[in-house]
């Protein structure tokens, strides 16, 4: 395996203890929720590291910059993967969509992969708990959160999630449900054009490790 030299390894990665210790670096606009969720995936073969938003720097260009800075500052292997995880939420509104599209294009050009959710990451969590009809659309993240609260009896971004609700079996269900929502959408779509989440593309890879 080829190494990119002259860069430091992340302190949390065990120094080549496992031959298949593969990094998945995930930059997200959220501060809490994706970190809580992806913490469930650590095992001896992979290390999942989330780069959350700090100090309110959640705009897509800031999230992309964090991912790019990580690559510039750390030594990585060819099999490591780098993911940009954003919410469409208000970024696809007319006054933001041009810059959002530009960020997605730049990420692709850098070899980063994308796993965006429409309208937000909580939609991905919801798919662990219930199926959604392809005709059911959520216009705002608040609507998704209200559904989560109704099913879970409460939900807060800052609190950790109960692993029993997001078990390996539930993750497989979520992948199937998200793929169904994706339906006949072109595989090259950089984000879901209707209610759905491309996080399944990332989680499918994690489940295969």
Short mmCIF file of C-alpha atoms in Angstrom, two decimals:
data_model
loop_
_atom_site.label_atom_id
_atom_site.label_comp_id
_atom_site.label_asym_id
_atom_site.label_seq_id
_atom_site.Cartn_x
_atom_site.Cartn_y
_atom_site.Cartn_z
CA UNK A 1 0.00 0.00 0.00
CA UNK A 2 1.32 3.42 -0.95
CA UNK A 3 1.66 6.16 1.64
CA UNK A 4 1.56 9.91 1.12
CA UNK A 5 4.62 10.94 3.07
CA UNK A 6 5.59 13.94 5.21
CA UNK A 7 2.21 14.15 6.92
CA UNK A 8 1.22 13.14 10.42
CA UNK A 9 -1.17 10.32 11.15
CA UNK A 10 -4.27 11.06 13.24
CA UNK A 11 -3.50 10.46 16.90
CA UNK A 12 -6.57 8.24 17.30
CA UNK A 13 -5.45 5.71 14.68
CA UNK A 14 -3.43 2.75 15.95
CA UNK A 15 -0.09 2.74 14.20
CA UNK A 16 -0.53 0.02 11.58
CA UNK A 17 -1.66 -2.48 14.18
CA UNK A 18 -4.09 -3.88 11.65
CA UNK A 19 -3.26 -4.26 7.99
CA UNK A 20 -6.84 -3.38 7.05
CA UNK A 21 -7.14 -0.41 9.38
CA UNK A 22 -8.91 1.82 6.87
CA UNK A 23 -9.83 5.45 7.52
CA UNK A 24 -13.19 6.98 6.70
CA UNK A 25 -12.96 10.74 7.23
CA UNK A 26 -16.34 12.47 7.31
CA UNK A 27 -16.77 16.25 7.27
CA UNK A 28 -20.21 17.42 8.33
CA UNK A 29 -22.02 20.69 8.89
CA UNK A 30 -23.50 19.35 12.13
CA UNK A 31 -21.77 19.50 15.50
CA UNK A 32 -23.24 16.52 17.34
CA UNK A 33 -25.58 14.11 15.56
CA UNK A 34 -23.35 12.56 12.85
CA UNK A 35 -20.53 12.14 15.38
CA UNK A 36 -22.84 10.23 17.73
CA UNK A 37 -24.10 8.09 14.87
CA UNK A 38 -20.79 7.20 13.22
CA UNK A 39 -19.22 6.39 16.58
CA UNK A 40 -21.26 3.18 16.32
CA UNK A 41 -19.11 1.91 13.44
CA UNK A 42 -15.64 1.64 14.93
CA UNK A 43 -14.03 -1.79 14.74
CA UNK A 44 -10.58 -3.29 14.27
CA UNK A 45 -10.68 -3.01 10.48
CA UNK A 46 -11.81 0.60 10.09
CA UNK A 47 -11.58 3.89 11.89
CA UNK A 48 -14.34 6.42 11.28
CA UNK A 49 -13.39 9.99 12.13
CA UNK A 50 -15.93 12.82 11.94
CA UNK A 51 -14.88 16.44 11.42
CA UNK A 52 -17.80 18.32 13.00
CA UNK A 53 -18.66 21.98 12.75
CA UNK A 54 -17.17 24.24 15.41
CA UNK A 55 -17.88 27.89 16.14
CA UNK A 56 -20.84 27.93 13.78
CA UNK A 57 -18.75 27.43 10.63
CA UNK A 58 -21.34 25.18 8.98
CA UNK A 59 -21.55 26.64 5.47
CA UNK A 60 -20.69 24.04 2.80
CA UNK A 61 -17.48 25.82 1.80
CA UNK A 62 -16.26 25.68 5.42
CA UNK A 63 -17.09 21.98 5.69
CA UNK A 64 -15.22 21.24 2.47
CA UNK A 65 -12.25 23.27 3.71
CA UNK A 66 -12.06 21.17 6.87
CA UNK A 67 -11.94 18.00 4.82
CA UNK A 68 -9.33 19.40 2.49
CA UNK A 69 -7.21 20.65 5.41
CA UNK A 70 -7.30 17.19 6.97
CA UNK A 71 -5.95 15.64 3.79
CA UNK A 72 -3.25 18.29 3.55
CA UNK A 73 -2.15 17.85 7.17
CA UNK A 74 -2.27 14.07 7.56
CA UNK A 75 -0.59 11.09 6.01
CA UNK A 76 -3.21 8.90 4.36
CA UNK A 77 -3.35 5.64 2.44
CA UNK A 78 -4.80 5.02 -1.00
CA UNK A 79 -7.68 2.98 0.42
CA UNK A 80 -8.74 5.68 2.88
CA UNK A 81 -11.97 7.46 1.98
CA UNK A 82 -13.07 11.06 2.43
CA UNK A 83 -16.72 12.04 2.61
CA UNK A 84 -18.62 15.30 2.57
CA UNK A 85 -21.92 15.01 4.48
CA UNK A 86 -24.25 17.99 4.12
CA UNK A 87 -27.95 18.80 4.47
CA UNK A 88 -29.73 20.31 1.49
CA UNK A 89 -32.05 22.17 3.90
CA UNK A 90 -31.78 25.81 2.85
CA UNK A 91 -28.56 25.32 0.82
CA UNK A 92 -30.60 24.38 -2.26
CA UNK A 93 -32.77 27.48 -2.08
CA UNK A 94 -32.31 29.93 -5.00
CA UNK A 95 -29.93 32.27 -3.14
CA UNK A 96 -27.60 29.43 -2.04
CA UNK A 97 -27.81 26.66 -4.62
CA UNK A 98 -25.08 28.01 -6.91
CA UNK A 99 -22.46 27.99 -4.15
CA UNK A 100 -23.70 24.63 -2.86
CA UNK A 101 -23.38 23.13 -6.33
CA UNK A 102 -19.90 24.61 -6.66
CA UNK A 103 -18.82 22.99 -3.39
CA UNK A 104 -20.17 19.62 -4.53
CA UNK A 105 -18.31 19.92 -7.83
CA UNK A 106 -15.06 20.88 -6.13
CA UNK A 107 -15.37 17.97 -3.69
CA UNK A 108 -15.80 15.55 -6.58
CA UNK A 109 -12.80 17.01 -8.40
CA UNK A 110 -10.67 16.44 -5.31
CA UNK A 111 -11.72 12.80 -5.17
CA UNK A 112 -14.00 13.24 -2.17
CA UNK A 113 -17.30 11.39 -2.02
CA UNK A 114 -20.63 12.92 -1.01
CA UNK A 115 -23.50 11.66 1.15
CA UNK A 116 -26.02 14.47 1.44
CA UNK A 117 -29.53 14.35 2.91
CA UNK A 118 -32.73 16.10 1.87
CA UNK A 119 -33.70 17.92 3.97
CA UNK A 120 -31.24 16.90 6.75
CA UNK A 121 -29.24 14.12 8.40
CA UNK A 122 -32.15 13.37 10.72
CA UNK A 123 -33.96 11.94 7.70
CA UNK A 124 -31.30 9.23 7.61
CA UNK A 125 -31.91 8.50 11.29
CA UNK A 126 -35.66 8.33 10.68
CA UNK A 127 -35.17 5.64 8.04
CA UNK A 128 -33.79 3.33 10.75
CA UNK A 129 -37.12 3.54 12.53
CA UNK A 130 -39.78 3.62 9.83
CA UNK A 131 -40.31 3.25 6.12
CA UNK A 132 -41.39 6.25 4.07
CA UNK A 133 -43.61 6.31 1.05
CA UNK A 134 -41.90 7.73 -2.02
CA UNK A 135 -44.69 10.30 -2.21
CA UNK A 136 -44.08 11.51 1.34
CA UNK A 137 -42.01 14.68 1.28
CA UNK A 138 -40.45 16.71 4.09
CA UNK A 139 -39.95 20.36 3.18
CA UNK A 140 -38.09 21.31 6.38
CA UNK A 141 -35.81 19.59 8.86
CA UNK A 142 -38.17 20.57 11.67
CA UNK A 143 -40.78 18.22 10.21
CA UNK A 144 -38.33 15.32 10.29
CA UNK A 145 -37.33 16.09 13.87
CA UNK A 146 -40.97 16.14 14.95
CA UNK A 147 -41.43 12.65 13.44
CA UNK A 148 -38.32 11.44 15.25
CA UNK A 149 -39.60 12.83 18.53
CA UNK A 150 -42.94 11.10 18.04
CA UNK A 151 -41.31 7.72 17.46
CA UNK A 152 -38.52 7.97 20.02
CA UNK A 153 -40.42 9.90 22.66
CA UNK A 154 -37.91 12.74 22.34
CA UNK A 155 -34.88 13.82 20.34
CA UNK A 156 -32.07 16.33 20.79
CA UNK A 157 -29.09 16.90 18.53
CA UNK A 158 -26.80 17.37 21.53
CA UNK A 159 -27.72 14.14 23.30
CA UNK A 160 -26.18 10.86 22.29
CA UNK A 161 -28.40 8.43 20.40
CA UNK A 162 -29.58 5.12 21.84
CA UNK A 163 -27.63 2.40 20.00
CA UNK A 164 -30.55 0.00 20.31
CA UNK A 165 -32.50 2.13 17.83
CA UNK A 166 -29.62 2.11 15.33
CA UNK A 167 -28.43 -1.47 15.50
CA UNK A 168 -26.66 -3.20 12.60
CA UNK A 169 -30.02 -4.69 11.60
CA UNK A 170 -31.66 -1.24 11.65
CA UNK A 171 -28.81 0.17 9.54
CA UNK A 172 -29.42 -2.47 6.87
CA UNK A 173 -33.12 -1.55 6.86
CA UNK A 174 -32.21 2.13 6.54
CA UNK A 175 -29.97 1.41 3.56
CA UNK A 176 -32.76 -0.52 1.82
CA UNK A 177 -35.31 2.20 2.54
CA UNK A 178 -33.00 4.99 1.38
CA UNK A 179 -32.20 3.12 -1.84
CA UNK A 180 -35.91 2.72 -2.45
CA UNK A 181 -36.47 6.45 -1.97
CA UNK A 182 -33.60 7.12 -4.36
CA UNK A 183 -35.49 5.01 -6.88
CA UNK A 184 -34.72 5.83 -10.47
CA UNK A 185 -32.75 8.99 -9.68
CA UNK A 186 -29.62 9.30 -11.80
CA UNK A 187 -26.65 7.78 -9.98
CA UNK A 188 -24.68 10.93 -10.72
CA UNK A 189 -27.00 13.19 -8.70
CA UNK A 190 -24.81 15.05 -6.23
CA UNK A 191 -27.63 15.27 -3.68
CA UNK A 192 -31.17 13.83 -3.37
CA UNK A 193 -33.56 15.87 -5.49
CA UNK A 194 -36.48 14.95 -3.23
CA UNK A 195 -36.88 13.61 0.31
CA UNK A 196 -34.12 11.07 0.87
CA UNK A 197 -30.55 10.54 1.98
CA UNK A 198 -27.42 9.46 0.18
CA UNK A 199 -25.82 8.56 3.51
CA UNK A 200 -26.74 4.99 2.57
CA UNK A 201 -23.91 5.08 0.03
CA UNK A 202 -21.41 5.66 2.83
CA UNK A 203 -23.04 3.26 5.30
CA UNK A 204 -23.12 0.43 2.73
CA UNK A 205 -19.34 0.69 2.52
CA UNK A 206 -18.95 0.74 6.28
CA UNK A 207 -21.16 -2.33 6.65
CA UNK A 208 -18.97 -4.22 4.19
CA UNK A 209 -15.83 -3.73 6.27
#
